[in-house]
PDB file of C-alpha atoms in Angstrom:
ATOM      1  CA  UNK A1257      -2.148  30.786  47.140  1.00  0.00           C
ATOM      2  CA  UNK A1258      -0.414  30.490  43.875  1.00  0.00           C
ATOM      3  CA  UNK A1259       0.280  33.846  42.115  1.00  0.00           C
ATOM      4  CA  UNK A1260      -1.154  34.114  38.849  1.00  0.00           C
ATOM      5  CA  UNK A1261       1.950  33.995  36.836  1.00  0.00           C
ATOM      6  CA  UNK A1262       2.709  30.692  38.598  1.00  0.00           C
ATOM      7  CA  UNK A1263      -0.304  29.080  37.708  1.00  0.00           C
ATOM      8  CA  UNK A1264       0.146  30.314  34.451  1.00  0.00           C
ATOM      9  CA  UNK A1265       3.518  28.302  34.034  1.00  0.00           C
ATOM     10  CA  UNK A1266       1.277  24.913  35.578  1.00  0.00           C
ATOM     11  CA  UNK A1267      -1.126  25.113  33.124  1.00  0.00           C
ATOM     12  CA  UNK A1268       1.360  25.503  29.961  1.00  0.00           C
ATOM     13  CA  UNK A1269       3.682  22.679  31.462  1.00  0.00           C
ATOM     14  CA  UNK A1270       0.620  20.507  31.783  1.00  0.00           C
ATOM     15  CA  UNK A1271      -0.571  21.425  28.105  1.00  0.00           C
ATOM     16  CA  UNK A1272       2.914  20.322  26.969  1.00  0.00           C
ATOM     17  CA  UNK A1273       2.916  17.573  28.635  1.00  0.00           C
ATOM     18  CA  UNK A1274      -0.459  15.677  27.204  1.00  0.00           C
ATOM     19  CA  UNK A1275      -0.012  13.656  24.049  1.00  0.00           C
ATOM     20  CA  UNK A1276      -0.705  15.927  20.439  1.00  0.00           C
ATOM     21  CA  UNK A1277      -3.713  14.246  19.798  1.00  0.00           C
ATOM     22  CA  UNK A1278      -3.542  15.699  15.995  1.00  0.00           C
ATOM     23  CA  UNK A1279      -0.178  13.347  15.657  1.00  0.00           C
ATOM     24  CA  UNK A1280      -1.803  10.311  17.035  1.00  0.00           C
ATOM     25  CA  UNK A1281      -4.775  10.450  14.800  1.00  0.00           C
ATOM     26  CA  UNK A1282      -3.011   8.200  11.623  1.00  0.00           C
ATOM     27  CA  UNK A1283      -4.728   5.298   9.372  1.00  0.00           C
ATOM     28  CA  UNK A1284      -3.609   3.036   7.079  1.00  0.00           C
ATOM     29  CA  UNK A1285      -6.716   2.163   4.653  1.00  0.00           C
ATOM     30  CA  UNK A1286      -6.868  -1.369   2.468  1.00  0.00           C
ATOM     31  CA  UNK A1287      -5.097  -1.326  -0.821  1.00  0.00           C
ATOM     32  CA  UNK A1288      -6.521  -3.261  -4.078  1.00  0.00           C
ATOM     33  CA  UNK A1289      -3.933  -5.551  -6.208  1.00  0.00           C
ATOM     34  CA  UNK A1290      -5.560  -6.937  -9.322  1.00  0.00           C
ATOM     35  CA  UNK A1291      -4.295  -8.057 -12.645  1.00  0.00           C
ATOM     36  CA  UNK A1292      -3.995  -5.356 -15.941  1.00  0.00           C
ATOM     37  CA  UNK A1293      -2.219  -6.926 -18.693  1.00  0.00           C
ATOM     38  CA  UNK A1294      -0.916  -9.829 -16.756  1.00  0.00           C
ATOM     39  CA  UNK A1295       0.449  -7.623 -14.264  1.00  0.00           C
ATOM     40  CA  UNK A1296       0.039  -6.123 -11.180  1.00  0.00           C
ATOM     41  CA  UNK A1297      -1.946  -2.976 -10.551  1.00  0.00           C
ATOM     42  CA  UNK A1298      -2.795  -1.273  -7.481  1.00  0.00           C
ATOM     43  CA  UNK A1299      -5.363   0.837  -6.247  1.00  0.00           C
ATOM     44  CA  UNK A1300      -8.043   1.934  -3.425  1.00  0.00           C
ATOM     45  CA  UNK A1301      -9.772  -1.180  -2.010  1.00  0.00           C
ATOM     46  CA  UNK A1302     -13.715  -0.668  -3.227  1.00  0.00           C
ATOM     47  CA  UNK A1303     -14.752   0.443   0.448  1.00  0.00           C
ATOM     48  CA  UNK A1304     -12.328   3.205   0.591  1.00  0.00           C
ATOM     49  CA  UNK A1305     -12.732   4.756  -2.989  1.00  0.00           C
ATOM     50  CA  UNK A1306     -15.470   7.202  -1.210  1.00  0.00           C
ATOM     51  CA  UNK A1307     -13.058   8.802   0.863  1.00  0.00           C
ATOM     52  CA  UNK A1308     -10.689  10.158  -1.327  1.00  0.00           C
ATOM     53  CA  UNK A1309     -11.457  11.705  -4.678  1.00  0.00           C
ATOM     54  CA  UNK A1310      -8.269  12.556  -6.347  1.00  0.00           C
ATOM     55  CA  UNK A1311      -5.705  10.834  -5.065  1.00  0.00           C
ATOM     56  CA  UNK A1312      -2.384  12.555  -4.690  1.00  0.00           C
ATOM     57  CA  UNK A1313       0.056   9.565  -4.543  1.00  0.00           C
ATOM     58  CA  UNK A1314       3.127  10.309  -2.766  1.00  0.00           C
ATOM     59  CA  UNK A1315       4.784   7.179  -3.394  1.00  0.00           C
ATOM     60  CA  UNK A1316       4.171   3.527  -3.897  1.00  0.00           C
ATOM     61  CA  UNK A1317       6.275   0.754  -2.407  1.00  0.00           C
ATOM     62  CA  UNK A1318       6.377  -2.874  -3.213  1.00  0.00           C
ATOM     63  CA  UNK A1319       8.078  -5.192  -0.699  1.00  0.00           C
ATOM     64  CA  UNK A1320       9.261  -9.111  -0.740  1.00  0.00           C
ATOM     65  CA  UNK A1321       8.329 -10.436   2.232  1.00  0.00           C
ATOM     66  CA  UNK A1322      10.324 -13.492   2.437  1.00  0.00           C
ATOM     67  CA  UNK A1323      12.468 -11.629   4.970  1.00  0.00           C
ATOM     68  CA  UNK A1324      12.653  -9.811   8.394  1.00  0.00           C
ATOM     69  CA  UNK A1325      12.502  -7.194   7.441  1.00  0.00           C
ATOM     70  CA  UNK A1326      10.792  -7.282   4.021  1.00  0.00           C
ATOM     71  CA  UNK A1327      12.873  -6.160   1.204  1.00  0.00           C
ATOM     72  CA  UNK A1328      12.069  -3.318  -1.124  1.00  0.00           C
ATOM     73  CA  UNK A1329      12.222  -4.775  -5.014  1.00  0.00           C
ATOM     74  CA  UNK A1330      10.364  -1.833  -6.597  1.00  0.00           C
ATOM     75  CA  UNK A1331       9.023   1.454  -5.559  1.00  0.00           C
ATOM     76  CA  UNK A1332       7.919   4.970  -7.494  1.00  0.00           C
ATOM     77  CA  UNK A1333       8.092   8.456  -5.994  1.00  0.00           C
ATOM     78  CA  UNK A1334       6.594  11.527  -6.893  1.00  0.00           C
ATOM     79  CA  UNK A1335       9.138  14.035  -8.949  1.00  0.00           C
ATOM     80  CA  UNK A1336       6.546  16.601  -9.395  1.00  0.00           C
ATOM     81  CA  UNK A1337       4.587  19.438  -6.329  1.00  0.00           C
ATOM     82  CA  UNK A1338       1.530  18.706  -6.360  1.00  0.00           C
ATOM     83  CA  UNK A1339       1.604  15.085  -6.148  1.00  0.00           C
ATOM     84  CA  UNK A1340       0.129  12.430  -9.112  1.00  0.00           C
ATOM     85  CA  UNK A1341      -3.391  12.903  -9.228  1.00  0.00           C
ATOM     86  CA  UNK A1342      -5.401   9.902 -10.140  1.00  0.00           C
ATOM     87  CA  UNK A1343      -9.056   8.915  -9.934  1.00  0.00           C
ATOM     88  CA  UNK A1344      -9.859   6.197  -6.553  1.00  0.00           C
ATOM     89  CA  UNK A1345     -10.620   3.424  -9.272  1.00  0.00           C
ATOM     90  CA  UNK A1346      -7.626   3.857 -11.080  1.00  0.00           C
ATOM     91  CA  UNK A1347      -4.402   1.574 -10.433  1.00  0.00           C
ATOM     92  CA  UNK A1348      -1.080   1.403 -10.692  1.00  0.00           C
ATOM     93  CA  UNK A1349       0.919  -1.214 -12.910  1.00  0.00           C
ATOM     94  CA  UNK A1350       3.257  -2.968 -11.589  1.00  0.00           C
ATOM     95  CA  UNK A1351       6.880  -2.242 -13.980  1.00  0.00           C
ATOM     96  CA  UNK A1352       5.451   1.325 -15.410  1.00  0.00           C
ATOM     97  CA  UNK A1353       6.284   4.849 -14.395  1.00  0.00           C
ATOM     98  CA  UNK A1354       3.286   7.325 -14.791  1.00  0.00           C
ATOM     99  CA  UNK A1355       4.820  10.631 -16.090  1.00  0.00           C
ATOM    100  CA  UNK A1356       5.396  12.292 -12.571  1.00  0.00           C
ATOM    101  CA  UNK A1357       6.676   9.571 -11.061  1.00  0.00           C
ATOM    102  CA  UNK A1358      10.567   8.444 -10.860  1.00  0.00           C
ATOM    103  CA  UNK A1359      11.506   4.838 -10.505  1.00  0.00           C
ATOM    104  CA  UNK A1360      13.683   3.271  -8.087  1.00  0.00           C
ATOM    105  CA  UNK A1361      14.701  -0.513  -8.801  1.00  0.00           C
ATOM    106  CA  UNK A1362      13.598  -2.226 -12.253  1.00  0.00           C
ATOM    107  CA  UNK A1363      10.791  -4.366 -11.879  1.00  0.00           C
ATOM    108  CA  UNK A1364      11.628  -7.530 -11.716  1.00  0.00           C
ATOM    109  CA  UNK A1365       9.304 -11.291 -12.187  1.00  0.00           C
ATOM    110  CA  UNK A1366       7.363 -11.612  -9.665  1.00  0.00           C
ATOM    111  CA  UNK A1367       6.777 -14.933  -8.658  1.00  0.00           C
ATOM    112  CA  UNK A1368       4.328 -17.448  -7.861  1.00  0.00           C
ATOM    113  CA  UNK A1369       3.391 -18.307  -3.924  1.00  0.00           C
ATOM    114  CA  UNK A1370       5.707 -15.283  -2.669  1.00  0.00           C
ATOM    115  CA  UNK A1371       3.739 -13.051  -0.374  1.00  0.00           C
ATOM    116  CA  UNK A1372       4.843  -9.521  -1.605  1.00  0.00           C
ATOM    117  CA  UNK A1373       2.925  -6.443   0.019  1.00  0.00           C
ATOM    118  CA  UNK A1374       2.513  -2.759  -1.249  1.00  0.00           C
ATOM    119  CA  UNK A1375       2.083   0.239   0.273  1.00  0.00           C
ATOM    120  CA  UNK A1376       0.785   3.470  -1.282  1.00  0.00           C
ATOM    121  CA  UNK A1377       1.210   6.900   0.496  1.00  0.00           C
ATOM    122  CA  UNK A1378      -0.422   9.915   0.089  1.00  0.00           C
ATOM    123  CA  UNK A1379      -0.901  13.261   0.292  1.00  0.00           C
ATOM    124  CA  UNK A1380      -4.795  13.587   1.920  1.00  0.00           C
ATOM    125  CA  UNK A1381      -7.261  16.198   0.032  1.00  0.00           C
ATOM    126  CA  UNK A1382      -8.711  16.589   3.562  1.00  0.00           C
ATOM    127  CA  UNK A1383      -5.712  17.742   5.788  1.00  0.00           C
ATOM    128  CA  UNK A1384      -7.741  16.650   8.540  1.00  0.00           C
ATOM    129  CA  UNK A1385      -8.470  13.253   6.993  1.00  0.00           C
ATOM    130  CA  UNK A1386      -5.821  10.496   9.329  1.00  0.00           C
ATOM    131  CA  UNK A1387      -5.410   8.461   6.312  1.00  0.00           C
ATOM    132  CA  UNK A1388      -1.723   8.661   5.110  1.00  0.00           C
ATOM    133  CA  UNK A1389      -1.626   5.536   2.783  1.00  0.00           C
ATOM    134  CA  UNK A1390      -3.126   2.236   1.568  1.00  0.00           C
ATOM    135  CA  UNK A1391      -1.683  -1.117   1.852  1.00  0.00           C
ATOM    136  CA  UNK A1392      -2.126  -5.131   1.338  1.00  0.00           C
ATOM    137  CA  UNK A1393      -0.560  -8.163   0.762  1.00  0.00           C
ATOM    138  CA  UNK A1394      -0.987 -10.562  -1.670  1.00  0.00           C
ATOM    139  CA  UNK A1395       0.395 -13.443  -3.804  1.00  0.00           C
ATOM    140  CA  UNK A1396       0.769 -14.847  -7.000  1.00  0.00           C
ATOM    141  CA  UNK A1397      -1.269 -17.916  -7.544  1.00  0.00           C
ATOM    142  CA  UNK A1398      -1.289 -20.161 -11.332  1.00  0.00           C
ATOM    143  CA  UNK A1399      -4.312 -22.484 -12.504  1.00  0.00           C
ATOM    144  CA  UNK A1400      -3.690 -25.555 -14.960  1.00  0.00           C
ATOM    145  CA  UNK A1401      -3.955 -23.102 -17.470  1.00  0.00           C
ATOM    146  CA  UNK A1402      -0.462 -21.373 -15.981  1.00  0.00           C
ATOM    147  CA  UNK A1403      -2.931 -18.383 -16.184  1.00  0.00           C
ATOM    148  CA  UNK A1404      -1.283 -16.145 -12.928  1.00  0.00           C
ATOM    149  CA  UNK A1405      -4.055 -14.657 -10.326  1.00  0.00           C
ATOM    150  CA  UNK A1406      -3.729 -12.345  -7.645  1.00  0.00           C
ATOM    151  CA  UNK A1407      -4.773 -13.717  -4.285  1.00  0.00           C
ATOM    152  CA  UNK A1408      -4.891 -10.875  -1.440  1.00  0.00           C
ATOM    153  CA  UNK A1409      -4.053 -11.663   1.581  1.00  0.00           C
ATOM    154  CA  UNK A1410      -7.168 -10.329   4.097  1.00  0.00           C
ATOM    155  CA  UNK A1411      -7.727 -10.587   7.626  1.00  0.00           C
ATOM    156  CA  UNK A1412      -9.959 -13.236   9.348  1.00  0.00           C
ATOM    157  CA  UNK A1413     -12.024 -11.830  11.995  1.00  0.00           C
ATOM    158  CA  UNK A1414     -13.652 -15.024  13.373  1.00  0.00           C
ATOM    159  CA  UNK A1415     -10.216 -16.562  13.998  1.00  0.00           C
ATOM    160  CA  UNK A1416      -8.443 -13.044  14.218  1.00  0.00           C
ATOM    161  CA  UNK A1417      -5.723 -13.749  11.810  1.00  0.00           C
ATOM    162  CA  UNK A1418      -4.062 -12.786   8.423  1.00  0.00           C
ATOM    163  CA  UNK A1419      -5.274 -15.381   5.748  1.00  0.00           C
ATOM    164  CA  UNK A1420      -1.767 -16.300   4.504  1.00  0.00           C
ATOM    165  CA  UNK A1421      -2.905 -20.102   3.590  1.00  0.00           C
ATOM    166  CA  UNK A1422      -4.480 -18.831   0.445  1.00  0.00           C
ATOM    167  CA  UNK A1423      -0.408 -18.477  -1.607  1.00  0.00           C
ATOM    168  CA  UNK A1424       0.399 -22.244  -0.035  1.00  0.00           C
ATOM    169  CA  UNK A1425       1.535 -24.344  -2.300  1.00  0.00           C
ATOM    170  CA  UNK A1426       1.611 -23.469  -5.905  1.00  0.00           C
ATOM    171  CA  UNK A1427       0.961 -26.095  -8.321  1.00  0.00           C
ATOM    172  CA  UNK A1428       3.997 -28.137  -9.682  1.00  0.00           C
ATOM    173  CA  UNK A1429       3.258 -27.323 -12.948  1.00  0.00           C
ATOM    174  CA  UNK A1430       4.125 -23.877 -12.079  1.00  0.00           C
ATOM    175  CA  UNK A1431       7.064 -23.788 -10.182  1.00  0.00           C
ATOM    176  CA  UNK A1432      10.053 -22.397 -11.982  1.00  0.00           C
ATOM    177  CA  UNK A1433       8.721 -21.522 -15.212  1.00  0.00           C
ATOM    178  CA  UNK A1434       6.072 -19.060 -14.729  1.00  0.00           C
ATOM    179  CA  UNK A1435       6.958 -15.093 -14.962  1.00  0.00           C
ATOM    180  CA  UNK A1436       4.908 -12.090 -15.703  1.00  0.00           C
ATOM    181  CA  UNK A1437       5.420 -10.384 -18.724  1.00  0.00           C
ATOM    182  CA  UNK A1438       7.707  -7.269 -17.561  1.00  0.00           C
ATOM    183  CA  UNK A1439       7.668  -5.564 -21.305  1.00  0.00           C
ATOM    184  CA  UNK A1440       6.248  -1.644 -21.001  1.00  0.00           C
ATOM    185  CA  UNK A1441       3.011  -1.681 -22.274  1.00  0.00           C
ATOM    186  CA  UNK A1442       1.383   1.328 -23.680  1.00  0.00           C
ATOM    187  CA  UNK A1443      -1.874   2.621 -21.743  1.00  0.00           C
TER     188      UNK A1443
END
């Protein structure tokens, strides 16, 4: 038989040895991009507004996704302990710094049929919650009208894909002369 301080040293080796299940626990929810003064904005998607209520946004990070891997164009950071606080319906605009926040990389025109995603993180309310940040990808879509849209980019369960068909092919009319308007706007 095994003395007791032996099996002592089994047991603890063993415990070390299983996975932390607290550190595999870790969601990313859906982002919302929709337009505020001809401009991005992101927040919560609808569905996941419930869960959180405030928001302490850690940082926010918009990527081109043109290439592997996608490249950063424009991201904010938190300058302040605690975190931003804002409401789950409430977004943030593309090109301006909430007072908190610091800037990293001017925002530049976005532009039509690019597939750019964004990534919010965040500091959970719950510290139990698994939820670390919010994400999506979208476009930029024009009417006849040059009138700029946001399509997002969701997934497609019956054919278990990412719907990246709907920023094909912007319209000719658009190509090359369409930018958002970057001025600050006041809020």
């Amino acid at each position: 038989m095994l003395n007791t301080s032996c099996a002592r040293v089994i047991w603890v080796g063993l415990f070390l040895a299983l996975p932390n299940v607290s550190e595999a626990a870790y969601r990313v929810g859906g982002a919302q991009v929709r337009m505020v003064d001809d401009k991005p904005c992101f927040a919560l998607a609808e569905q996941e507004q419930a869960n959180e209520a405030p928001i302490e946004v850690r940082s926010l990070i918009l990527y081109d996704k043109r290439s592997r891997p996608p490249k950063k164009i424009w991201s904010l950071r938190s300058s302040v302990n605690p975190p931003l606080q804002i409401n789950p319906d409430q977004c943030l605009v593309y090109g301006l710094v909430p007072e908190g926040m610091i800037e990293s990389g001017k925002a530049i025109p976005l532009e039509p049929g690019v597939i750019y995603s964004v990534y919010v993180s965040i500091r959970p309310k719950n510290p139990r919650s698994p939820t670390q940040g919010y994400a999506r990808s979208f476009c930029l879509k024009g009417d006849s009208d040059k009138q700029l849209e946001i399509k997002e980019i969701r997934w497609d369960n019956t054919n278990k894909r990412w719907r990246y068909d709907v920023c094909e092919e912007t319209p000719a009319a658009l190509s090359g002369g369409v930018q958002l308007n970057m001025q600050k706007s006041a809020q």
